[in-house]
mmCIF file of C-alpha atoms in Angstrom:
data_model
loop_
_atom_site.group_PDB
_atom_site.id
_atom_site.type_symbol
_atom_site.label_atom_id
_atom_site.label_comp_id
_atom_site.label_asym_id
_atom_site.label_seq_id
_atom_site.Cartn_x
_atom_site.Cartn_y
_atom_site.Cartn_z
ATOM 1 C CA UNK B 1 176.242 66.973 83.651
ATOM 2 C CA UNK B 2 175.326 66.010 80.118
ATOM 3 C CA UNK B 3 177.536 67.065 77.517
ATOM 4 C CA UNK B 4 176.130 68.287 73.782
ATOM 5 C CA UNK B 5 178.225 67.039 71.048
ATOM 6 C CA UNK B 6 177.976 70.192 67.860
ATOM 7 C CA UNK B 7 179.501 68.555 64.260
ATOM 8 C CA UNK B 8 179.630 69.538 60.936
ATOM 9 C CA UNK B 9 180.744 67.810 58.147
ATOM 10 C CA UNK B 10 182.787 70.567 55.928
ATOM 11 C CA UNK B 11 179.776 70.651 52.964
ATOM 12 C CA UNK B 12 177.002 69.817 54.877
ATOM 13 C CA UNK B 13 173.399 70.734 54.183
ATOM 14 C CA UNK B 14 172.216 73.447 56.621
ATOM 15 C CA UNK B 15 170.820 72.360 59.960
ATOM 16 C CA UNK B 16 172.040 68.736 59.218
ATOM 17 C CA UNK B 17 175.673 68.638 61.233
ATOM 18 C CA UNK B 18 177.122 70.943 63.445
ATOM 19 C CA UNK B 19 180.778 72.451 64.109
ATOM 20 C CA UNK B 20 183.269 70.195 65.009
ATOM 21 C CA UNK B 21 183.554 70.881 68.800
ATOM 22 C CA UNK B 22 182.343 68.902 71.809
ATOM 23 C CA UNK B 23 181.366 71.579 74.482
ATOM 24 C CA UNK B 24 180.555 71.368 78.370
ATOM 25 C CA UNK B 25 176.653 72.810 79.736
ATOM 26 C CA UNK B 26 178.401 75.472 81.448
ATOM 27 C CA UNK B 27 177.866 77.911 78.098
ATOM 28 C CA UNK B 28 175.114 78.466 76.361
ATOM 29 C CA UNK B 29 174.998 77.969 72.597
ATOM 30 C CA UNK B 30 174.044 80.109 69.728
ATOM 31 C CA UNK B 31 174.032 79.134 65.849
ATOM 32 C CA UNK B 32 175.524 81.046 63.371
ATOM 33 C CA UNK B 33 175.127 80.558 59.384
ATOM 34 C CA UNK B 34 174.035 76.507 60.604
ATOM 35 C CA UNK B 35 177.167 76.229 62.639
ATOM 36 C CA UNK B 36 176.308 75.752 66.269
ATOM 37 C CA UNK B 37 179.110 77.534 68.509
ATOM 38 C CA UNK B 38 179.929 78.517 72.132
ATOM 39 C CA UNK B 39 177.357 81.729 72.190
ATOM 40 C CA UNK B 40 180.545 84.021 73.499
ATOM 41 C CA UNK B 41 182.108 83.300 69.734
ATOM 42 C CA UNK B 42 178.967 84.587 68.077
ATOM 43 C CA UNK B 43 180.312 87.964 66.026
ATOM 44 C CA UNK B 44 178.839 89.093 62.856
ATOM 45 C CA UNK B 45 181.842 91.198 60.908
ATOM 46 C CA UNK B 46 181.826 94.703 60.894
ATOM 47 C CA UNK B 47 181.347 94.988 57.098
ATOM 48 C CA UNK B 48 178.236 93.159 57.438
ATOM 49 C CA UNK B 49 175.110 94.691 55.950
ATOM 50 C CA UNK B 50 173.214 94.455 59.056
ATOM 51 C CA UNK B 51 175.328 96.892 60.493
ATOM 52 C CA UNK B 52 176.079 99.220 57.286
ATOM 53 C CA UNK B 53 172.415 98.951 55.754
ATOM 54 C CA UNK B 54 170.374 98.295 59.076
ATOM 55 C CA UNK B 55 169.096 95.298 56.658
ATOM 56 C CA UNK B 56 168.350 93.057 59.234
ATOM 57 C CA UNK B 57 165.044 90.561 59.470
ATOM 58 C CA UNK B 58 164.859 89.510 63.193
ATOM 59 C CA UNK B 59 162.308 87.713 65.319
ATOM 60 C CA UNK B 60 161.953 87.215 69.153
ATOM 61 C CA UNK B 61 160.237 84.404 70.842
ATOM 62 C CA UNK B 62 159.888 83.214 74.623
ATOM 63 C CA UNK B 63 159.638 80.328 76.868
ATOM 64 C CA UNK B 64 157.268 78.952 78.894
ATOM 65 C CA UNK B 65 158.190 76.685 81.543
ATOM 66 C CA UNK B 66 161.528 76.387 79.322
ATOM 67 C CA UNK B 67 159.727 75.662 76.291
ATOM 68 C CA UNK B 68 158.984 77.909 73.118
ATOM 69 C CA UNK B 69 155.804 79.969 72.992
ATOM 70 C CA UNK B 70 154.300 79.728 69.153
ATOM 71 C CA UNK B 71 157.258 78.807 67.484
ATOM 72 C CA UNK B 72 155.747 78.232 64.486
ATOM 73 C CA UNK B 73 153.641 82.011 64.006
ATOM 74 C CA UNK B 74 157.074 83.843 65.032
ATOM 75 C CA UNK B 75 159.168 81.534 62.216
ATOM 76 C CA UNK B 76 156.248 82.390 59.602
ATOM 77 C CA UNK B 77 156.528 86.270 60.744
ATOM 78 C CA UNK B 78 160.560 85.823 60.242
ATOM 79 C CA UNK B 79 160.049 84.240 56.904
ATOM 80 C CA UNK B 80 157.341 87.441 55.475
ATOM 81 C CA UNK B 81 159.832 89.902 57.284
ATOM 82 C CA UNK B 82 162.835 88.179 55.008
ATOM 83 C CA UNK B 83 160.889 87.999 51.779
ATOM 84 C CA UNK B 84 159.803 91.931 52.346
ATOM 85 C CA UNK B 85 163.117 92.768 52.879
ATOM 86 C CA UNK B 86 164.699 91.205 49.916
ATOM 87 C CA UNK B 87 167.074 89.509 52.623
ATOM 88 C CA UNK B 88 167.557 85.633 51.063
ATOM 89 C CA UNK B 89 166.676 82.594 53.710
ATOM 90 C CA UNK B 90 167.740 79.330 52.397
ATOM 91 C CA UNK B 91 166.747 77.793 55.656
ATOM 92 C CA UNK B 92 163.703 75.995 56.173
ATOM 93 C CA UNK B 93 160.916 76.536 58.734
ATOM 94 C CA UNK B 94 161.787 72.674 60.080
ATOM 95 C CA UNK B 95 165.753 73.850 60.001
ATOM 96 C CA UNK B 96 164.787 76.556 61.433
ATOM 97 C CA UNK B 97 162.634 74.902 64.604
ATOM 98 C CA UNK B 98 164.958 72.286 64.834
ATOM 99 C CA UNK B 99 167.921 74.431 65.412
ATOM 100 C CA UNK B 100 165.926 76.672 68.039
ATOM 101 C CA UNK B 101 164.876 74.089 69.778
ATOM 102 C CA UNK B 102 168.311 72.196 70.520
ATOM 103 C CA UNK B 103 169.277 75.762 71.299
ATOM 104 C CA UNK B 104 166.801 76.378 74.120
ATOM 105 C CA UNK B 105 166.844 72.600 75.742
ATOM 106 C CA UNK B 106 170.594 72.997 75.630
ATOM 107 C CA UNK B 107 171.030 76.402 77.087
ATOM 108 C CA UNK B 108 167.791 75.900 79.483
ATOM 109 C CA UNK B 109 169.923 73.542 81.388
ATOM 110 C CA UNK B 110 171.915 76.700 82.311
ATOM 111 C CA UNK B 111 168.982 78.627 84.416
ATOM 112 C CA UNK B 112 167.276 78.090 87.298
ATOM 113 C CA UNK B 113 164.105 76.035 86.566
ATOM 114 C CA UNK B 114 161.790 79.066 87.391
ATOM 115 C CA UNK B 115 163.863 80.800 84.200
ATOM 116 C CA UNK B 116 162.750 80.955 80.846
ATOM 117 C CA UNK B 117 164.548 82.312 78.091
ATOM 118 C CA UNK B 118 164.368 84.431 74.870
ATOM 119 C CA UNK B 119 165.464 83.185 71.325
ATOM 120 C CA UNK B 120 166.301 85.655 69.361
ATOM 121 C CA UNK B 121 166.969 84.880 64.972
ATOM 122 C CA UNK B 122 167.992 87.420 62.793
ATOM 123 C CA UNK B 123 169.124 87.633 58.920
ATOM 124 C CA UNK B 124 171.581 90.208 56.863
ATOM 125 C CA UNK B 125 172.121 89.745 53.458
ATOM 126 C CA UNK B 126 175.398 89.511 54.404
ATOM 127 C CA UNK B 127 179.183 90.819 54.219
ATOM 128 C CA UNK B 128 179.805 94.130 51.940
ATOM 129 C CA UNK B 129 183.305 93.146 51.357
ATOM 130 C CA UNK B 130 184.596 96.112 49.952
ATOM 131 C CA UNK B 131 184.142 97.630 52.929
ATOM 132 C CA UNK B 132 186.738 94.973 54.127
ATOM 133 C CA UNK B 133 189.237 95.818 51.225
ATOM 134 C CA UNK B 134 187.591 92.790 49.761
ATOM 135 C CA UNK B 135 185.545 91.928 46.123
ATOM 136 C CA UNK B 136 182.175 91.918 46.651
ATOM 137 C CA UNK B 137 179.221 94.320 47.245
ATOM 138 C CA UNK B 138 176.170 94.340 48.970
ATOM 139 C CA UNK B 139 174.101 91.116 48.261
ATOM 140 C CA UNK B 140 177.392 89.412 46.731
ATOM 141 C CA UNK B 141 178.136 87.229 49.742
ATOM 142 C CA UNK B 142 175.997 84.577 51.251
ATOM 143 C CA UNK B 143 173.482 86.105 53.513
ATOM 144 C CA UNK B 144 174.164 86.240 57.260
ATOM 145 C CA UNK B 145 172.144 83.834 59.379
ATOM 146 C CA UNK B 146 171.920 83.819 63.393
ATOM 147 C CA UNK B 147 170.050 82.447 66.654
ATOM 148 C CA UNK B 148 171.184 82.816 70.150
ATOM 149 C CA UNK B 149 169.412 82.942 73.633
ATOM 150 C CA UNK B 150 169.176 84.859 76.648
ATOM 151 C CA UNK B 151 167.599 84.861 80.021
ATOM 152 C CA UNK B 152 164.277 87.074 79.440
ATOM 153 C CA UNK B 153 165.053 89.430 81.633
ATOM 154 C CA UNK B 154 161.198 89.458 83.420
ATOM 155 C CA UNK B 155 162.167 91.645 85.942
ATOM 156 C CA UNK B 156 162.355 94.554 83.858
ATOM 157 C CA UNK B 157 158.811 94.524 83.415
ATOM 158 C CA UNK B 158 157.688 94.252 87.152
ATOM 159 C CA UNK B 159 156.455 98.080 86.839
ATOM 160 C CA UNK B 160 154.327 97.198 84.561
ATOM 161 C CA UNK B 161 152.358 95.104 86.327
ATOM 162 C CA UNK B 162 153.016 97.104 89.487
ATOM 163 C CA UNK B 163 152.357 100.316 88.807
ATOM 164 C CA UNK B 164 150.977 100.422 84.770
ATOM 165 C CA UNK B 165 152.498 101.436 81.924
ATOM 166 C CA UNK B 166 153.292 105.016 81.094
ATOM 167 C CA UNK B 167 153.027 105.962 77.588
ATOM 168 C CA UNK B 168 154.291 109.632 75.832
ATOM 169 C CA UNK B 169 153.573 110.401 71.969
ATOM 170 C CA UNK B 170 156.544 112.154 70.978
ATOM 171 C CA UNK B 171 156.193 114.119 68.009
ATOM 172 C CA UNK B 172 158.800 111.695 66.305
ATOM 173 C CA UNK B 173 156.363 110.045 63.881
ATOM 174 C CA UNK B 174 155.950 106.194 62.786
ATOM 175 C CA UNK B 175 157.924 105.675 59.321
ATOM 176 C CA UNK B 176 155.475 105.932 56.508
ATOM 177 C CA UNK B 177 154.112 102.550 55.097
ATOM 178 C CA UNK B 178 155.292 103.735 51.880
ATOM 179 C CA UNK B 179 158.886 103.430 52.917
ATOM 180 C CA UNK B 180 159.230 100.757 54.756
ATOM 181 C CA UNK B 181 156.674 97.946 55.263
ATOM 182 C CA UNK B 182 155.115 98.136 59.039
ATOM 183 C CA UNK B 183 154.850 94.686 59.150
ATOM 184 C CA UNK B 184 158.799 93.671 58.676
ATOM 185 C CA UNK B 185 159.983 92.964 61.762
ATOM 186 C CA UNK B 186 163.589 94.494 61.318
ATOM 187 C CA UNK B 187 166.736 96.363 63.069
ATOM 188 C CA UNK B 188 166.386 100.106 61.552
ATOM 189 C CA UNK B 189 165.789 101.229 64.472
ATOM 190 C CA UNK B 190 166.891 104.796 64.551
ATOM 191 C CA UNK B 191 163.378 106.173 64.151
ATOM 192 C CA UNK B 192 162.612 103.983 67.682
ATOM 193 C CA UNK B 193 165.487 105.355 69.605
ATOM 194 C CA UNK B 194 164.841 108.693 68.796
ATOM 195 C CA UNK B 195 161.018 108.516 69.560
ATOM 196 C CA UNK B 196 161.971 106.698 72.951
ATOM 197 C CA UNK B 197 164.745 109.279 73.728
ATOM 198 C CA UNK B 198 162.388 111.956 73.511
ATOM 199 C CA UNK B 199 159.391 109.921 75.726
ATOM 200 C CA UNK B 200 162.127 109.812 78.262
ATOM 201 C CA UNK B 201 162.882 113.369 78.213
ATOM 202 C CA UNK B 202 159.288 114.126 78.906
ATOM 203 C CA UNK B 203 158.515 111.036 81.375
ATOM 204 C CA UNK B 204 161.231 108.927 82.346
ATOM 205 C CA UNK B 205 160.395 105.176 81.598
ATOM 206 C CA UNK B 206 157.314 106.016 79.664
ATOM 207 C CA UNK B 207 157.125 104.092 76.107
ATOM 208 C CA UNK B 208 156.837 106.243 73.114
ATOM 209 C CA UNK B 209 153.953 105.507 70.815
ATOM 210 C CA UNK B 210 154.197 107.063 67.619
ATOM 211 C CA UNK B 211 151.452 108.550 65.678
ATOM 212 C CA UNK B 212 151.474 108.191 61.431
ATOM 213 C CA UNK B 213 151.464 110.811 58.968
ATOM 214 C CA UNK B 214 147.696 111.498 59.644
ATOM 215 C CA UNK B 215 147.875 111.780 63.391
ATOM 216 C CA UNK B 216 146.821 108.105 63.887
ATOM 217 C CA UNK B 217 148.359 105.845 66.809
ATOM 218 C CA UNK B 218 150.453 103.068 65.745
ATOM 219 C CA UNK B 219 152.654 101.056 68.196
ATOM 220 C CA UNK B 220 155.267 101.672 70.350
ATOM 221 C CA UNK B 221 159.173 100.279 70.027
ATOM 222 C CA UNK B 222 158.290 97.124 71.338
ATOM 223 C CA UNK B 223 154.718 96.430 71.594
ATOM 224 C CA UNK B 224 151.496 96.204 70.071
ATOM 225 C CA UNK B 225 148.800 99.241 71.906
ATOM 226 C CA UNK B 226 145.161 97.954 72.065
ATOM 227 C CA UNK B 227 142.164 99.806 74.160
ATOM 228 C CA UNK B 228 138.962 98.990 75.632
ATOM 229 C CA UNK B 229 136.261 101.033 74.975
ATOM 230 C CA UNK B 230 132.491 99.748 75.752
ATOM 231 C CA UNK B 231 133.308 96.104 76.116
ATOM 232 C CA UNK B 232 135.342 96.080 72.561
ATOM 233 C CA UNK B 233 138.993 95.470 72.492
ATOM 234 C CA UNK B 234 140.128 98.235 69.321
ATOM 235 C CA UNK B 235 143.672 98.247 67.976
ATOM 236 C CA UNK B 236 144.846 99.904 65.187
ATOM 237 C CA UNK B 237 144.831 98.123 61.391
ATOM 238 C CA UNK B 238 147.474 95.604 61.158
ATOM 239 C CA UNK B 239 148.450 97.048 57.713
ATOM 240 C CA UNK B 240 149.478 100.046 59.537
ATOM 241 C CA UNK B 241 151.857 97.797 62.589
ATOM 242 C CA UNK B 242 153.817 94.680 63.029
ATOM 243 C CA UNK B 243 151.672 91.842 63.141
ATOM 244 C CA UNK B 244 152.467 90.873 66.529
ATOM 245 C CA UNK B 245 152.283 87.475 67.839
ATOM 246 C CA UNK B 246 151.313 88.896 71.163
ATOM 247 C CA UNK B 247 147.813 90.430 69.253
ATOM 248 C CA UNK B 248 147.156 87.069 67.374
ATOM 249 C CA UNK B 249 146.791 85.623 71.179
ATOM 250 C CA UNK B 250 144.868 88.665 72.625
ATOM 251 C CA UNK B 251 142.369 88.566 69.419
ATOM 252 C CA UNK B 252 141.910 84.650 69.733
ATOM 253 C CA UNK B 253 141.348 84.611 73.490
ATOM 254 C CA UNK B 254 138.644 87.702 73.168
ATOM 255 C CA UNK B 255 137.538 84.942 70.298
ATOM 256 C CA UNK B 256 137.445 82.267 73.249
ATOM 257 C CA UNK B 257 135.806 84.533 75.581
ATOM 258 C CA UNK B 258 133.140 86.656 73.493
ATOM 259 C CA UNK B 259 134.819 89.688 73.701
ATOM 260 C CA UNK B 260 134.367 91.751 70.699
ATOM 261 C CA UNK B 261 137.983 92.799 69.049
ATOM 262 C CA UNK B 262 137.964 95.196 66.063
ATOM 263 C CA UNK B 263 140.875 96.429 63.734
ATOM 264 C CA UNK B 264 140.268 100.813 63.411
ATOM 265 C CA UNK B 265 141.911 103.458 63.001
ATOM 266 C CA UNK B 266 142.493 105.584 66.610
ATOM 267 C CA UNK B 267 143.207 108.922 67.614
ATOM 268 C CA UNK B 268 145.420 110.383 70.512
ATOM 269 C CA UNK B 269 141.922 111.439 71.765
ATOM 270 C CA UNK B 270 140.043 108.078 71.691
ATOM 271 C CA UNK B 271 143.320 106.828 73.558
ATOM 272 C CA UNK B 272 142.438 109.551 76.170
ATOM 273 C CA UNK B 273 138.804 108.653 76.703
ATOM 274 C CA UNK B 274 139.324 104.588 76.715
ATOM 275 C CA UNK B 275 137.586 102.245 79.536
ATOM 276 C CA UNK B 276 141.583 100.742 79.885
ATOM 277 C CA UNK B 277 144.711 100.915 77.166
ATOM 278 C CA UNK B 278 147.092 98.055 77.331
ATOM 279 C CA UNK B 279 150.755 96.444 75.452
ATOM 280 C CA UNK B 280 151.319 93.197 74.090
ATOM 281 C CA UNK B 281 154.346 91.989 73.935
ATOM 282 C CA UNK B 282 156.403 89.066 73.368
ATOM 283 C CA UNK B 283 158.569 89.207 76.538
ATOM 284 C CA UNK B 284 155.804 89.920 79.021
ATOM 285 C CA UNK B 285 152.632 89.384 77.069
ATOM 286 C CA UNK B 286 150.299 92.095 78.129
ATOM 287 C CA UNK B 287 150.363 94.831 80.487
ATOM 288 C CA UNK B 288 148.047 97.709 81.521
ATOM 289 C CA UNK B 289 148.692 101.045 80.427
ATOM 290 C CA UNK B 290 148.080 103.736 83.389
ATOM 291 C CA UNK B 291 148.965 107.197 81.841
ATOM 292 C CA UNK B 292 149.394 108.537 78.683
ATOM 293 C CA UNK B 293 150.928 112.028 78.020
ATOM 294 C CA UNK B 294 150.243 112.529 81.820
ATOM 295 C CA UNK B 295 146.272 111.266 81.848
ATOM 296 C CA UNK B 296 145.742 108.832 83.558
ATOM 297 C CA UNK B 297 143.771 105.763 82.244
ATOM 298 C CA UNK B 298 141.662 103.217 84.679
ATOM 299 C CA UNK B 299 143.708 100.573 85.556
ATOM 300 C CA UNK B 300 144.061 97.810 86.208
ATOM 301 C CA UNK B 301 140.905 96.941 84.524
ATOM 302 C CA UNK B 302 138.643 93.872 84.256
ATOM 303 C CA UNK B 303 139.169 92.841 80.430
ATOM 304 C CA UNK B 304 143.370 93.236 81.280
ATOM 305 C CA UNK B 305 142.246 91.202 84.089
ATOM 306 C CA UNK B 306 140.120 88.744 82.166
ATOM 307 C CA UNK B 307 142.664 88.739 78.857
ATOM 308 C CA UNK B 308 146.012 87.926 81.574
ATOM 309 C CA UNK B 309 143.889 84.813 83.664
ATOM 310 C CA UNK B 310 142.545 83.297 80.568
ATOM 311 C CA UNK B 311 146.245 83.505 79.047
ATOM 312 C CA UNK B 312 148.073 82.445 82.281
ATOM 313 C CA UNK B 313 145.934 79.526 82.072
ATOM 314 C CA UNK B 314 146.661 78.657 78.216
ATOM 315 C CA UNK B 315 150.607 78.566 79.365
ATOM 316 C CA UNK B 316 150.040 77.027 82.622
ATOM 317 C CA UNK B 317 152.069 79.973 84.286
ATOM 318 C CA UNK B 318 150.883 82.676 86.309
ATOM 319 C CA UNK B 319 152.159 85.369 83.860
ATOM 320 C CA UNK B 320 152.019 88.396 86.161
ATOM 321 C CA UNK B 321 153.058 86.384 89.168
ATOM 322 C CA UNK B 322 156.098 85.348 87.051
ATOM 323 C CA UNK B 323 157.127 89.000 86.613
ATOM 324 C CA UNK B 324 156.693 90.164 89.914
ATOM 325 C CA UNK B 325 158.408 87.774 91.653
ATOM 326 C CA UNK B 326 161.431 87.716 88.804
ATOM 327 C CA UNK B 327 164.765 88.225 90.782
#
């Protein structure tokens, strides 16, 4: 097979040269503070702030057909999660690109060609070095910088598209806007694993989907939550949720297809009384939500229905064909 050659010149500029290794296609490759590297060496220390903060911008993108899905709207959401987060980027969006996609042509040419892959990128502001016995406190250091890949695990989401989505609202709540911005896409994810941890007591494999401070829905751990109610998609105020990349599509294609979509504000009881309920998400775009807290919602319905062929056909993949047939 073809071999990648990775360089870097000691003082390089970022993106422009590569570690001085020559490696076979039989590992995939991540990048690591602009150094490309054998994915199995990617470590971030233990003193990092990522790890003792939770300060961590991150972003997650998929293929289709082995090629990235919207590159562009997921770097811009990295680069508003960074700023947010006080977490410096001296990257550029076109370092940035350029780096994921050598990344995923490289490591594509591990998987079968019915694969496709995630990318994830994530920034720290770096090593805490006293925590290390070393000078230096938080912010002292250069930042922390990182993109690897793995194979999106599709199959995980077959039961969505088999059987629905179940969805519990724990009585964990969604951390208040006025502590930490909704829209940073980030790695504090305590509040998550609690909320999920308690779903899962209640319904095993259910989502959690937290309510705010004034007993409005937000979003679960991984997904935006839309419903249909009278022909309208509704999801709750962006202000209030990440911005997710997965809604921008839903919104333009109910543009594309004169279906009304509305920002508003929703209650566990309009939830209850929707036409359908669905998730979008990055790894398996949007699914159908069949229960919440136990009630069951119709599904599958026609605007899923509608939303999932008109998007299948934008990628040129059968999106839930692709799932259910994932090995």
């Amino acid at each position: 097979m073809d071999r990648i050659s990775v360089k870097r010149e000691p003082n390089a500029a970022f993106g422009r040269g590569f570690c001085s290794k020559e490696l076979g296609m039989s590992e995939p490759l991540a990048c690591l503070n602009g150094r490309f590297l054998p994915q199995s060496d990617l470590h971030v220390a233990y003193f990092d702030a990522g790890f003792i903060l939770g300060a961590t911008g991150a972003d997650l993108l998929r293929t289709f057909r082995q090629r990235l899905f919207r590159l562009d709207d997921h770097l811009a959401r990295f680069r508003r999660s960074c700023n947010a987060a006080r977490i410096p980027q001296s990257a550029t969006d076109a370092e940035l690109a350029e780096i994921a996609e050598r990344l995923v042509t490289h490591n594509a040419g591990l998987l079968a060609p019915d694969q496709e892959l995630a990318l994830v990128v994530y920034a720290t502001p770096g090593p805490i070095s006293y925590y290390a016995g070393l000078p230096g406190g938080p912010g002292d250091g250069p930042p922390t910088l990182a993109l690897h890949t793995f194979p999106l695990p599709l199959s995980r989401y077959a039961r969505f598209f088999r059987d629905g989505a179940h969805i519990v609202v724990p009585t964990t709540r969604h951390v208040p806007l006025e502590c930490v911005d909704p829209r940073i896409k980030q790695r504090s994810r305590l509040t998550w694993w609690i909320a999920e941890c308690e779903a899962h007591d209640v319904e095993p494999g259910s989502s959690a989907l937290l309510l705010d401070a004034n007993d409005y829905v937000t979003e679960t751990a991984g997904a935006n939550f839309l419903i249909v109610k009278n022909d309208a998609v509704l999801t709750p105020p962006r202000s209030s949720v990440l911005g997710g990349i997965s809604l921008l599509v839903v919104e333009e294609l109910c543009r594309e297809l004169g279906i009304a979509f509305e920002e508003r504000p929703l209650t566990v009881a309009d939830c209850l009384a929707a036409d359908e309920a669905m998730l979008a998400s990055t790894p398996y775009c949007l699914a159908g939500v069949r229960r919440i807290n136990g009630q069951r919602i119709p599904w599958p319905g026609p605007v899923l229905r509608t939303l999932l062929t008109a998007w299948s056909a934008k990628v040129a993949v059968d999106i839930p064909g692709q799932v259910l047939s994932a090995r």
